[in-house]
CSV table of C-alpha atoms in Angstrom, one decimal:
chain,number,residue,atom,x,y,z
A,10,PHE,CA,3.7,80.3,78.2
A,11,ASP,CA,4.5,83.4,75.9
A,12,GLY,CA,1.2,82.6,73.8
A,13,GLN,CA,3.2,82.5,70.6
A,14,THR,CA,1.6,79.4,68.7
A,15,PRO,CA,2.3,77.7,66.6
A,16,SER,CA,5.7,79.9,65.1
A,17,ASP,CA,8.0,80.3,68.5
A,18,THR,CA,11.7,80.5,69.0
A,19,ILE,CA,11.4,78.8,72.1
A,20,PRO,CA,9.1,76.1,72.0
A,21,THR,CA,10.7,74.5,75.4
A,22,ASP,CA,7.6,75.9,77.6
A,23,TYR,CA,6.5,74.3,81.0
A,24,LYS,CA,3.7,73.0,82.2
A,25,ARG,CA,1.4,74.3,85.5
A,26,VAL,CA,0.2,71.5,87.6
A,27,ARG,CA,-3.1,71.5,90.1
A,28,ILE,CA,-3.2,69.5,92.9
A,29,THR,CA,-6.2,69.6,94.9
A,30,VAL,CA,-6.4,67.4,98.2
A,31,SER,CA,-10.3,67.7,99.1
A,32,TRP,CA,-12.1,65.8,102.3
A,33,GLY,CA,-15.4,65.7,104.1
A,34,ASP,CA,-18.0,68.0,101.2
A,35,GLU,CA,-15.0,68.9,99.5
A,36,GLY,CA,-16.5,72.7,100.2
A,37,ALA,CA,-13.9,75.8,99.3
A,38,ASP,CA,-12.7,75.0,103.6
A,39,GLN,CA,-12.2,71.5,103.2
A,40,GLN,CA,-9.9,71.6,100.1
A,41,VAL,CA,-6.4,72.5,100.0
A,42,VAL,CA,-4.8,73.6,96.4
A,43,LEU,CA,-0.7,73.5,95.4
A,44,PHE,CA,0.4,74.8,92.1
A,45,GLY,CA,3.7,74.3,90.6
A,46,ASN,CA,5.6,75.3,87.3
A,47,PHE,CA,7.7,72.1,85.5
A,48,SER,CA,9.8,72.4,82.6
A,49,PRO,CA,11.0,69.1,80.9
A,50,ASN,CA,14.5,68.4,81.6
A,51,GLY,CA,15.2,65.8,78.3
A,52,ILE,CA,13.3,68.2,75.9
A,53,GLU,CA,15.6,71.1,77.5
A,54,ALA,CA,18.6,69.3,77.2
A,55,SER,CA,18.4,68.4,73.5
A,56,SER,CA,17.7,71.6,72.7
A,57,GLY,CA,20.9,73.1,74.6
A,58,GLY,CA,19.0,75.2,76.8
A,59,GLY,CA,18.4,75.8,80.4
A,60,VAL,CA,15.4,77.6,82.4
A,61,LEU,CA,16.0,81.7,83.4
A,62,SER,CA,14.4,82.3,86.3
A,63,ILE,CA,13.6,86.5,87.1
A,64,ASN,CA,12.7,87.4,90.5
A,65,VAL,CA,11.8,91.5,90.2
A,66,LEU,CA,11.6,92.8,94.4
A,67,ASP,CA,10.6,95.9,95.7
A,68,ALA,CA,13.3,97.3,98.3
A,69,THR,CA,11.9,95.7,101.5
A,70,GLY,CA,12.7,92.7,99.1
A,71,SER,CA,8.9,91.0,98.4
A,72,GLY,CA,8.3,90.0,94.9
A,73,VAL,CA,6.5,93.3,92.6
A,74,SER,CA,3.8,91.6,90.8
A,75,GLY,CA,2.6,93.2,87.2
A,76,ALA,CA,5.5,93.9,86.0
A,77,SER,CA,6.7,94.0,82.6
A,78,VAL,CA,9.8,92.6,81.9
A,79,HIS,CA,11.8,92.5,78.5
A,80,ILE,CA,14.0,89.4,77.6
A,81,VAL,CA,16.5,89.9,74.8
A,82,ASN,CA,19.3,87.8,73.7
A,83,SER,CA,20.2,89.0,69.9
A,84,ALA,CA,22.2,86.7,69.1
A,85,ALA,CA,19.6,83.6,69.7
A,86,GLY,CA,16.8,85.6,68.4
A,87,VAL,CA,15.3,86.0,71.4
A,88,ASP,CA,13.1,88.8,72.0
A,89,THR,CA,10.1,88.4,74.5
A,90,THR,CA,8.3,90.3,77.3
A,91,GLY,CA,6.3,89.0,79.8
A,92,MET,CA,4.4,90.1,83.4
A,93,THR,CA,5.4,88.6,86.4
A,94,ASP,CA,3.3,86.7,88.8
A,95,SER,CA,1.7,87.3,92.2
A,96,THR,CA,5.4,86.5,93.6
A,97,GLY,CA,6.8,89.0,91.0
A,98,ASN,CA,8.0,85.9,89.1
A,99,LEU,CA,9.1,85.3,85.3
A,100,THR,CA,10.3,82.5,84.0
A,101,LEU,CA,11.4,81.6,80.8
A,102,PRO,CA,12.1,77.5,79.8
A,103,GLY,CA,14.6,76.6,77.1
A,104,ALA,CA,16.6,79.8,77.1
A,105,PRO,CA,19.9,79.2,75.0
A,106,ALA,CA,22.8,79.0,76.8
A,107,GLY,CA,25.0,82.1,76.9
A,108,THR,CA,27.5,84.0,78.8
A,109,GLU,CA,25.9,87.2,79.8
A,110,ALA,CA,23.8,87.1,77.1
A,111,TYR,CA,20.6,88.0,78.3
A,112,VAL,CA,19.5,91.8,78.2
A,113,ILE,CA,16.8,92.6,81.2
A,114,THR,CA,14.7,95.4,81.7
A,115,VAL,CA,11.8,95.6,84.5
A,116,SER,CA,9.3,98.3,84.1
A,117,LYS,CA,6.3,99.0,86.1
A,118,ASN,CA,3.6,102.3,85.9
A,119,SER,CA,4.7,104.7,88.2
A,120,TYR,CA,8.0,102.3,89.5
A,121,PHE,CA,11.4,103.3,88.7
A,122,GLY,CA,12.5,101.0,86.2
A,123,ALA,CA,15.8,98.9,85.7
A,124,SER,CA,17.8,97.4,83.2
A,125,THR,CA,21.1,95.2,82.9
A,126,PHE,CA,24.1,95.8,81.7
A,127,PRO,CA,27.5,94.7,80.3
A,128,SER,CA,30.4,93.6,83.2
A,129,TYR,CA,33.4,96.2,83.5
A,130,PRO,CA,35.3,97.2,81.6
A,131,THR,CA,32.4,97.4,79.2
A,132,THR,CA,30.5,99.2,81.4
A,133,ALA,CA,32.7,101.8,83.0
A,134,TYR,CA,32.0,100.5,86.6
A,135,ASN,CA,31.1,97.2,87.7
A,136,PRO,CA,27.2,97.1,87.8
A,137,VAL,CA,25.0,95.1,90.2
A,138,ASP,CA,22.7,94.0,87.4
A,139,VAL,CA,24.8,92.4,84.9
A,140,HIS,CA,23.5,90.9,82.1
A,141,ALA,CA,22.2,87.4,82.5
A,142,SER,CA,24.0,84.1,81.8
A,143,VAL,CA,21.8,81.1,80.9
A,144,VAL,CA,23.8,77.1,82.0
A,145,ALA,CA,22.3,74.2,79.9
A,146,ASN,CA,20.3,71.8,82.3
A,147,VAL,CA,20.4,74.4,84.7
A,148,LEU,CA,17.8,76.9,86.4
A,149,ASN,CA,20.0,80.3,86.3
A,150,GLN,CA,18.2,82.6,88.9
A,151,LYS,CA,18.9,86.5,87.9
A,152,THR,CA,17.3,89.1,91.0
A,153,ILE,CA,16.9,92.6,90.0
A,154,VAL,CA,15.5,95.6,92.5
A,155,MET,CA,13.0,98.5,91.6
A,156,ASP,CA,10.6,100.2,93.2
A,157,GLN,CA,7.9,103.0,93.1
A,158,ASP,CA,9.3,106.3,92.2
A,159,ALA,CA,9.9,109.2,93.8
A,160,ASP,CA,9.3,112.7,93.6
A,161,ILE,CA,11.6,115.8,94.6
A,162,THR,CA,11.3,119.4,94.8
A,163,LEU,CA,13.5,121.2,95.9
A,164,GLN,CA,13.3,124.6,98.0
A,165,THR,CA,16.9,126.3,98.9
A,166,GLU,CA,15.9,129.2,101.8
A,167,ASP,CA,17.0,131.0,105.0
A,168,PRO,CA,16.7,129.3,108.7
A,169,PHE,CA,13.9,131.4,109.0
A,170,GLY,CA,11.3,129.6,106.2
A,171,THR,CA,12.1,133.1,104.0
A,172,ALA,CA,13.2,131.3,100.0
A,173,ILE,CA,16.2,132.3,98.5
A,174,PRO,CA,16.2,132.3,94.6
A,175,SER,CA,18.7,131.2,92.2
A,176,ILE,CA,21.3,129.1,94.1
A,177,SER,CA,23.0,127.2,92.0
A,178,PHE,CA,23.3,123.4,93.5
A,179,SER,CA,24.6,119.7,92.6
A,180,LEU,CA,22.1,116.8,94.1
A,181,ASN,CA,23.8,113.4,92.9
A,182,GLY,CA,22.0,109.6,94.2
A,183,GLY,CA,19.1,107.9,93.7
A,184,ARG,CA,19.7,104.4,92.5
A,185,VAL,CA,23.0,102.9,93.0
A,186,LEU,CA,23.8,101.4,89.4
A,187,GLY,CA,27.3,99.9,90.7
A,188,THR,CA,30.9,100.4,92.2
A,189,ASP,CA,33.9,102.2,90.6
A,190,PRO,CA,36.7,99.6,90.2
A,191,SER,CA,39.6,101.7,91.6
A,192,ASP,CA,38.0,102.3,94.9
A,193,SER,CA,35.1,100.5,95.6
A,194,SER,CA,32.8,104.4,95.6
A,195,LEU,CA,28.9,103.8,94.8
A,196,VAL,CA,27.8,104.7,91.4
A,197,TYR,CA,24.6,106.2,91.1
A,198,GLY,CA,22.0,107.1,88.4
A,199,PHE,CA,21.2,110.1,89.2
A,200,SER,CA,23.5,113.2,89.1
A,201,GLN,CA,22.6,116.3,88.2
A,202,THR,CA,23.5,120.4,88.6
A,203,GLY,CA,21.5,123.4,88.4
A,204,SER,CA,19.9,125.9,89.9
A,205,THR,CA,16.6,127.2,91.6
A,206,ASP,CA,14.4,129.8,90.1
A,207,SER,CA,13.1,133.1,91.3
A,208,SER,CA,11.1,131.2,93.8
A,209,GLY,CA,14.0,129.0,94.9
A,210,GLN,CA,12.7,126.0,93.6
A,211,GLU,CA,13.4,123.1,91.3
A,212,SER,CA,11.3,119.7,90.9
A,213,TYR,CA,12.4,116.6,90.0
A,214,THR,CA,9.7,113.9,89.1
A,215,ASN,CA,9.4,110.4,88.9
A,216,GLU,CA,13.0,109.5,89.8
A,217,SER,CA,14.6,106.3,91.8
A,218,TYR,CA,13.9,106.0,95.3
A,219,GLY,CA,17.1,106.3,97.5
A,220,GLN,CA,20.0,108.5,98.8
A,221,TYR,CA,20.6,112.1,97.3
A,222,THR,CA,23.8,114.2,98.4
A,223,PHE,CA,23.2,118.1,98.2
A,224,ALA,CA,26.0,120.5,97.9
A,225,LEU,CA,26.0,124.2,96.7
A,226,GLY,CA,27.4,125.5,93.7
A,227,SER,CA,31.2,126.9,93.7
A,228,GLY,CA,29.7,130.2,92.8
A,229,VAL,CA,27.5,130.5,95.4
A,230,THR,CA,29.9,132.9,97.8
A,231,ASP,CA,26.9,135.2,100.0
A,232,TYR,CA,25.8,131.8,101.7
A,233,SER,CA,26.6,128.9,103.3
A,234,PHE,CA,24.8,125.8,103.4
A,235,TYR,CA,23.2,124.3,107.2
A,236,LYS,CA,21.2,121.4,106.7
A,237,LEU,CA,18.8,119.2,104.9
A,238,SER,CA,15.2,119.3,105.7
A,239,PRO,CA,13.7,116.7,106.7
A,240,GLU,CA,16.9,115.5,107.9
A,241,GLY,CA,18.7,112.4,107.3
A,242,THR,CA,22.0,110.0,108.7
A,243,THR,CA,24.2,113.3,108.2
A,244,ASN,CA,22.9,117.2,106.9
A,245,THR,CA,23.7,116.6,103.2
A,246,ILE,CA,21.7,113.6,102.7
A,247,TYR,CA,18.1,113.5,102.2
A,248,ASP,CA,16.5,109.6,101.8
A,249,ALA,CA,14.2,109.5,99.6
A,250,ALA,CA,11.4,106.5,100.0
A,251,PRO,CA,9.8,105.3,97.1
A,252,GLY,CA,6.6,106.4,96.1
A,253,SER,CA,7.3,109.5,98.0
A,254,THR,CA,6.5,113.2,97.0
A,255,THR,CA,8.9,115.5,99.1
A,256,THR,CA,9.5,119.3,99.2
A,257,LEU,CA,13.6,119.1,100.3
A,258,HIS,CA,14.3,122.5,102.1
A,259,ALA,CA,18.1,123.4,101.6
A,260,VAL,CA,18.9,125.6,104.2
A,261,LEU,CA,21.1,128.1,103.6
A,262,LEU,CA,22.6,130.8,106.4
A,263,ASP,CA,23.5,134.3,105.2
A,264,LYS,CA,27.4,135.2,105.7
A,265,ASN,CA,26.2,139.1,106.3
A,266,ILE,CA,23.8,139.4,109.0
A,267,GLY,CA,25.0,139.0,112.5
A,268,SER,CA,24.4,135.4,113.5
A,269,VAL,CA,26.0,132.6,115.1
A,270,LYS,CA,26.1,129.0,114.2
A,271,VAL,CA,27.0,126.5,117.4
A,272,GLU,CA,28.3,123.1,116.2
A,273,VAL,CA,28.3,120.9,119.6
A,274,THR,CA,30.1,117.8,120.0
A,275,ASN,CA,32.0,115.0,121.9
A,276,GLN,CA,35.4,115.6,123.0
A,277,ALA,CA,36.1,111.7,122.4
A,278,ASP,CA,35.3,111.0,119.2
A,279,GLY,CA,33.5,114.3,117.4
A,280,SER,CA,30.6,112.9,117.2
A,281,PRO,CA,27.3,115.3,117.5
A,282,VAL,CA,25.7,115.6,120.2
A,283,SER,CA,21.7,116.3,119.6
A,284,GLY,CA,19.8,117.4,122.5
A,285,ALA,CA,22.1,120.1,124.0
A,286,SER,CA,20.8,123.2,125.9
A,287,VAL,CA,22.7,126.5,123.8
A,288,GLN,CA,22.3,129.5,125.2
A,289,LEU,CA,23.5,132.9,124.1
A,290,SER,CA,23.0,136.3,126.1
A,291,ASN,CA,24.6,139.3,126.2
A,292,ALA,CA,23.2,141.6,129.3
A,293,THR,CA,24.3,145.0,128.0
A,294,LEU,CA,22.1,144.2,124.9
A,295,VAL,CA,19.4,142.6,126.8
A,296,TYR,CA,19.5,139.6,124.7
A,297,ASP,CA,18.9,136.1,126.1
A,298,ALA,CA,17.9,133.1,123.7
A,299,THR,CA,18.4,129.2,124.1
A,300,VAL,CA,18.0,126.9,121.5
A,301,THR,CA,18.1,123.2,121.6
A,302,THR,CA,21.1,121.0,119.3
A,303,ASP,CA,19.5,119.4,116.3
A,304,GLN,CA,20.6,115.3,115.4
A,305,TYR,CA,23.9,117.4,114.1
A,306,GLY,CA,24.9,119.3,117.1
A,307,TYR,CA,23.8,122.4,115.4
A,308,ALA,CA,22.3,125.4,117.1
A,309,TYR,CA,21.4,128.6,115.3
A,310,PHE,CA,21.0,132.5,116.7
A,311,PRO,CA,18.6,134.6,116.1
A,312,GLU,CA,15.5,132.5,116.1
A,313,ALA,CA,13.6,135.0,114.0
A,314,LEU,CA,15.0,138.5,112.6
A,315,PRO,CA,16.5,141.3,112.8
A,316,GLU,CA,19.9,139.8,112.9
A,317,LEU,CA,22.4,139.8,116.2
A,318,THR,CA,23.9,143.2,117.2
A,319,ALA,CA,27.2,143.4,116.9
A,320,GLY,CA,29.0,143.0,120.3
A,321,THR,CA,30.5,140.0,122.5
A,322,TYR,CA,28.2,137.5,124.0
A,323,ASP,CA,27.8,134.5,125.9
A,324,LEU,CA,27.9,131.1,125.4
A,325,ALA,CA,26.9,128.5,127.8
A,326,VAL,CA,26.3,124.6,126.4
A,327,THR,CA,24.7,121.7,129.0
A,328,ALA,CA,23.7,118.4,127.9
A,329,SER,CA,22.8,115.2,129.7
A,330,GLY,CA,25.9,113.2,130.6
A,331,TYR,CA,28.4,115.9,129.7
A,332,GLY,CA,30.2,118.4,132.1
A,333,SER,CA,29.0,122.3,131.2
A,334,GLU,CA,30.7,124.4,128.7
A,335,SER,CA,31.5,127.8,128.1
A,336,ASP,CA,32.7,130.5,125.5
A,337,THR,CA,32.2,133.9,124.2
A,338,VAL,CA,31.6,134.8,120.6
A,339,ASP,CA,32.3,138.1,118.9
A,340,VAL,CA,29.2,139.1,116.2
A,341,SER,CA,29.6,142.3,114.2
A,342,GLY,CA,27.5,142.0,110.7
A,343,ALA,CA,28.8,139.0,109.7
A,344,LEU,CA,28.0,135.0,110.0
A,345,GLN,CA,30.2,133.4,113.0
A,346,VAL,CA,30.8,129.6,114.0
A,347,ALA,CA,31.4,128.8,117.6
A,348,ASN,CA,32.6,125.2,118.3
A,349,ILE,CA,32.2,123.5,121.3
A,350,GLN,CA,33.5,120.3,122.9
A,351,MET,CA,32.0,118.9,125.0
A,352,THR,CA,33.6,116.4,127.7
A,353,ALA,CA,31.3,112.8,129.6
A,354,ASN,CA,31.1,112.9,133.2
């Protein structure tokens, strides 16, 4: 099983059996081949061990072949490394019994690896991947999920695509390690605070796939956070796919220029109304622009610099399935936020 002969701390390995059923001329297209792994229960019982079967799956639930699995049970003198087969499985027959005795670490090139942890309160949270236990004379299965890593470059910029340098921020998320025992909130493996460089960028490589939440640093006073692009489930969340390389744009609004952010929501439940037509106009200033709300119900004016000239602007909002709404907004050299609630027809 592990190539450690004749000296082997776990000598009760398995037998791999091949069964071939052939017919006719017994050619490659006239036979069926089955494989099976068998470990001797009687010998395992006498040695007091069990079978530890480790399944390594990706984010879709498919097996990860060729993953390195390091298994350590210090109390029993077990320290072995093996590779998963084509189904993502590695089996360790004759493993000495022990409760949460097996520390498992899985890894593969270009994948974000995973490890098991002791249960709470030894670990400060309830871990997803607890150290494996083995019960004698039983098949003990352990499943660990890992997938290809992700590269993220964060870019802070304004709505016109111009980089904004030296912006402090926090970025949290990635692999879910467990839950907080006090409120069941998720505990993530990635938590960073930092600042973008002179070009408005900060890069993170070989990180975990999963959701990341962005927030501006408390010291940022001249800008208001608008949204992330590419857009996610909410305006602050980015979902990094396994194996992805992404430039994540954090769009910020300058509070010190004449501009209007419109938030369009459903009056009944506060949900955003996407695809609404938002018109901002001022006949005297000869300004008339229409923007369609994004998936968060947001629209922003102006669409391009220069900033809006000071004055009172008319706001008209229409959306399929809703009654029309109108309002006015006063612009005077600063960001204004207009909240429009739509009533369904």
